[in-house]
Coordinates of C-alpha atoms in Angstrom, one line a residue:
X1 CA -97.6 -74.0 51.2
X2 CA -97.4 -77.8 51.5
X3 CA -100.7 -78.6 53.2
X4 CA -101.9 -81.4 51.0
X5 CA -98.6 -83.2 51.2
X6 CA -98.4 -82.8 54.9
X7 CA -101.9 -84.2 55.4
X8 CA -101.0 -87.2 53.3
X9 CA -97.9 -87.8 55.4
X10 CA -99.9 -87.5 58.6
X11 CA -102.7 -89.7 57.3
X12 CA -103.0 -92.1 60.3
X13 CA -101.3 -89.8 62.8
X14 CA -102.5 -86.2 63.1
X15 CA -105.2 -84.9 60.9
X16 CA -106.2 -88.2 59.3
X17 CA -106.6 -90.0 62.6
X18 CA -110.3 -90.9 63.1
X19 CA -111.6 -89.9 66.5
X20 CA -113.4 -93.2 66.5
X21 CA -111.0 -95.6 64.8
X22 CA -107.8 -95.2 62.9
X23 CA -108.4 -94.8 59.2
X24 CA -105.7 -95.4 56.5
X25 CA -106.2 -93.5 53.3
X26 CA -103.5 -92.8 50.7
X27 CA -104.7 -89.8 48.7
X28 CA -103.1 -88.7 45.5
X29 CA -100.1 -86.7 46.5
X30 CA -99.0 -83.4 45.0
X31 CA -95.6 -83.2 43.5
X32 CA -93.3 -80.9 45.5
X33 CA -92.1 -78.8 42.6
X34 CA -89.3 -76.3 43.1
X35 CA -90.1 -72.9 44.4
X36 CA -89.4 -69.9 42.2
X37 CA -87.2 -68.3 43.3
X38 CA -84.9 -69.8 44.4
X39 CA -84.3 -72.6 41.8
X40 CA -81.5 -74.9 41.2
X41 CA -81.0 -74.3 37.5
X42 CA -82.0 -71.8 34.8
X43 CA -82.6 -71.7 31.1
X44 CA -85.0 -73.2 28.7
X45 CA -83.8 -76.8 29.2
X46 CA -84.5 -76.6 33.0
X47 CA -87.9 -75.0 32.3
X48 CA -88.8 -77.6 29.7
X49 CA -87.8 -80.5 32.0
X50 CA -89.8 -79.2 34.9
X51 CA -92.8 -78.6 32.7
X52 CA -92.8 -82.2 31.5
X53 CA -93.0 -83.5 35.1
X54 CA -96.8 -83.1 35.4
X55 CA -97.6 -84.4 31.9
X56 CA -95.0 -87.2 31.2
X57 CA -92.7 -88.0 34.1
X58 CA -91.0 -90.8 32.1
X59 CA -90.2 -88.4 29.2
X60 CA -88.9 -85.9 31.8
X61 CA -86.6 -88.6 33.2
X62 CA -85.2 -89.4 29.7
X63 CA -84.7 -85.7 29.0
X64 CA -83.0 -85.2 32.3
X65 CA -80.7 -88.2 31.8
X66 CA -79.7 -87.1 28.3
X67 CA -79.2 -83.5 29.5
X68 CA -77.1 -84.6 32.5
X69 CA -74.9 -86.7 30.2
X70 CA -74.2 -83.6 28.1
X71 CA -73.3 -81.3 31.0
X72 CA -76.7 -80.4 32.4
X73 CA -75.3 -80.1 35.9
X74 CA -77.4 -79.5 38.9
X75 CA -80.5 -78.5 37.0
X76 CA -80.5 -81.8 35.2
X77 CA -79.9 -83.7 38.4
X78 CA -82.7 -81.9 40.1
X79 CA -85.2 -82.6 37.4
X80 CA -84.2 -86.3 37.3
X81 CA -84.8 -86.6 41.0
X82 CA -88.2 -85.0 40.7
X83 CA -89.1 -87.2 37.8
X84 CA -88.4 -90.2 39.9
X85 CA -90.6 -88.8 42.6
X86 CA -93.4 -88.3 40.0
X87 CA -93.0 -91.9 39.0
X88 CA -93.5 -93.1 42.5
X89 CA -89.9 -93.9 43.5
X90 CA -89.8 -91.7 46.5
X91 CA -86.8 -93.4 48.2
X92 CA -84.5 -92.8 45.2
X93 CA -85.8 -89.3 44.7
X94 CA -85.3 -88.4 48.3
X95 CA -81.8 -89.8 48.3
X96 CA -80.9 -87.9 45.1
X97 CA -82.3 -84.7 46.4
X98 CA -80.5 -85.0 49.7
X99 CA -77.2 -85.7 48.0
X100 CA -77.7 -82.9 45.5
X101 CA -78.4 -80.5 48.4
X102 CA -75.2 -81.6 50.1
X103 CA -73.0 -81.2 47.1
X104 CA -74.6 -78.2 45.5
X105 CA -72.6 -75.0 44.9
X106 CA -75.8 -72.9 45.0
X107 CA -76.7 -70.4 47.7
X108 CA -77.9 -71.5 51.1
X109 CA -81.4 -70.6 50.2
X110 CA -81.4 -73.0 47.2
X111 CA -79.7 -75.8 49.2
X112 CA -82.3 -75.3 52.0
X113 CA -85.1 -75.7 49.3
X114 CA -83.5 -78.9 48.1
X115 CA -83.3 -80.3 51.6
X116 CA -87.0 -79.3 52.0
X117 CA -87.9 -81.3 48.9
X118 CA -85.9 -84.2 50.2
X119 CA -87.8 -84.0 53.5
X120 CA -91.1 -84.2 51.7
X121 CA -89.9 -87.1 49.6
X122 CA -88.8 -89.0 52.7
X123 CA -92.2 -88.4 54.2
X124 CA -93.8 -89.8 51.0
X125 CA -91.4 -92.8 51.3
X126 CA -92.6 -93.5 54.8
X127 CA -89.3 -92.7 56.5
X128 CA -89.9 -89.9 59.1
X129 CA -86.5 -90.3 60.6
X130 CA -84.7 -89.4 57.4
X131 CA -87.3 -86.7 56.8
X132 CA -86.4 -85.2 60.2
X133 CA -82.7 -85.3 59.3
X134 CA -83.2 -83.5 56.0
X135 CA -85.4 -80.9 57.6
X136 CA -82.8 -80.3 60.3
X137 CA -80.1 -79.8 57.6
X138 CA -82.4 -77.3 55.9
X139 CA -83.0 -75.4 59.1
X140 CA -79.3 -75.1 59.7
X141 CA -79.3 -73.0 56.4
X142 CA -82.6 -71.3 57.0
X143 CA -83.3 -71.4 60.8
X144 CA -86.4 -69.1 60.6
X145 CA -88.1 -70.7 57.7
X146 CA -91.6 -71.4 58.8
X147 CA -92.4 -74.0 56.2
X148 CA -89.3 -76.0 57.2
X149 CA -90.3 -75.9 60.8
X150 CA -93.7 -77.2 59.9
X151 CA -92.2 -79.9 57.7
X152 CA -90.0 -81.0 60.5
X153 CA -92.9 -81.1 62.9
X154 CA -94.7 -83.4 60.5
X155 CA -91.7 -85.7 60.4
X156 CA -91.7 -85.8 64.2
X157 CA -95.4 -86.4 64.5
X158 CA -95.4 -89.1 61.8
X159 CA -92.8 -90.9 63.9
X160 CA -94.9 -90.5 67.0
X161 CA -92.7 -87.7 68.6
X162 CA -95.6 -85.3 69.2
X163 CA -93.9 -83.1 71.8
X164 CA -90.9 -82.7 69.5
X165 CA -93.4 -81.7 66.8
X166 CA -95.0 -79.2 69.2
X167 CA -91.6 -77.6 69.9
X168 CA -91.1 -76.8 66.2
X169 CA -94.7 -75.6 65.8
X170 CA -94.3 -73.3 68.8
X171 CA -91.4 -71.7 67.0
X172 CA -93.3 -71.5 63.7
X173 CA -96.3 -69.9 65.4
X174 CA -94.0 -67.4 67.3
X175 CA -92.6 -66.3 64.0
X176 CA -96.0 -66.3 62.2
X177 CA -98.9 -66.1 64.6
X178 CA -101.4 -66.0 61.8
X179 CA -100.4 -69.2 60.1
X180 CA -103.6 -71.2 60.2
X181 CA -102.0 -74.4 59.0
X182 CA -99.4 -74.4 61.8
X183 CA -102.2 -73.8 64.3
X184 CA -104.1 -76.7 62.9
X185 CA -101.2 -79.1 63.1
X186 CA -100.4 -78.0 66.7
X187 CA -104.0 -78.6 67.6
X188 CA -103.8 -82.1 66.2
X189 CA -100.6 -82.7 68.1
X190 CA -102.1 -81.4 71.4
X191 CA -105.0 -83.7 70.8
X192 CA -102.8 -86.7 70.3
X193 CA -101.1 -86.1 73.7
X194 CA -104.5 -85.7 75.3
X195 CA -104.3 -82.0 75.9
X196 CA -107.7 -81.1 74.5
X197 CA -107.9 -77.7 76.1
X198 CA -104.8 -76.6 74.3
X199 CA -106.1 -78.3 71.1
X200 CA -109.3 -76.4 71.3
X201 CA -107.6 -73.1 71.8
X202 CA -105.4 -73.6 68.7
X203 CA -108.2 -74.8 66.5
X204 CA -110.4 -71.9 67.5
X205 CA -107.6 -69.5 66.5
X206 CA -107.1 -71.4 63.2
X207 CA -110.8 -71.2 62.3
X208 CA -111.0 -67.6 63.3
X209 CA -108.2 -66.8 60.9
X210 CA -109.6 -69.0 58.1
X211 CA -113.2 -70.1 58.6
X212 CA -113.3 -72.2 55.4
X213 CA -110.0 -74.0 56.0
X214 CA -110.8 -77.7 55.3
X215 CA -108.1 -79.0 57.5
X216 CA -109.2 -76.8 60.4
X217 CA -112.8 -78.0 60.0
X218 CA -111.6 -81.7 59.9
X219 CA -109.6 -81.2 63.0
X220 CA -112.3 -79.2 64.9
X221 CA -114.7 -82.0 64.1
X222 CA -112.4 -84.6 65.5
X223 CA -111.9 -82.5 68.7
X224 CA -115.6 -81.9 69.0
X225 CA -116.3 -85.6 68.7
X226 CA -113.7 -86.3 71.4
X227 CA -115.7 -83.9 73.6
X228 CA -118.9 -85.7 73.0
X229 CA -120.3 -83.1 70.6
X230 CA -121.5 -85.4 67.8
X231 CA -123.7 -82.7 66.2
X232 CA -120.8 -80.2 66.1
X233 CA -118.5 -82.7 64.6
X234 CA -121.1 -83.6 62.0
X235 CA -121.6 -79.9 61.2
X236 CA -117.9 -79.4 60.6
X237 CA -117.4 -82.4 58.5
X238 CA -120.4 -81.7 56.3
X239 CA -119.2 -78.1 55.9
X240 CA -115.8 -79.5 54.7
X241 CA -117.6 -81.7 52.2
X242 CA -119.5 -78.8 50.8
X243 CA -116.2 -76.8 50.4
X244 CA -113.9 -79.4 48.9
X245 CA -115.8 -82.6 48.1
X246 CA -113.1 -84.2 46.0
X247 CA -110.1 -83.6 48.3
X248 CA -108.2 -86.1 50.4
X249 CA -109.3 -84.2 53.5
X250 CA -112.9 -84.8 52.4
X251 CA -112.2 -88.5 52.3
X252 CA -111.2 -88.5 55.9
X253 CA -114.3 -86.5 56.8
X254 CA -116.5 -89.1 55.0
X255 CA -115.0 -91.9 56.8
X256 CA -115.4 -90.2 60.2
X257 CA -119.0 -89.4 59.3
X258 CA -119.7 -93.0 58.4
X259 CA -118.2 -94.2 61.7
X260 CA -120.1 -91.5 63.6
X261 CA -123.4 -92.6 62.0
X262 CA -122.6 -96.3 62.6
X263 CA -122.8 -95.7 66.4
X264 CA -120.8 -97.1 69.3
X265 CA -121.2 -100.7 68.3
X266 CA -119.3 -100.1 65.0
X267 CA -116.5 -97.9 66.3

């Protein structure tokens, strides 16, 4: 699941968009570490390098560079790309990950995972067009991968292509009707194209599946406010704050609550 990363990428577009006024928040972003399995490399050096990413990304980069120089291969290249991402160089990381995915001799599943990481890195870099391209390459290799479909929908929505995002979310939900996150994202996309009835249907399904889902509560509050139900919106956002007070999603809820309490003159 990539929910935190996707919300960050959508900060001023889908979930993070205030119903009253656009808010721009850049939360701390989770590092898209490789799935297990599949993984690009194996062995103790690969494990050691990946373990260093969350504690000392600079040391991980040095280790990866030295390892790559002595024949570390794709595992070293992968860890180096992720270390760059951990240090905040999302553009270089995304480019490295995409090139690695294209040149890798690994299986299609592994290459799709690399393209998926490149997609996430391009989103962090603020380049939804390249993110869409990476996700598309991944989906050629894994056409029924639900996470990839959601990722590509985020790239589309971040670039303002909401109906394109809805197309991918439709496919994702057809494959996995009980994926609450996909329903939340589609609800947000429907809201952004002023189809509130469809947005309400999707968010109701998402909340029924996962009543304590913070992103679902955030989005339902936004939709309720759009419908003029300030009390309902407040209830959802306060519930969210009680569940995950320190999350990026809670930051959006606090800002929306502040704007709600400020009244029409401050919106």
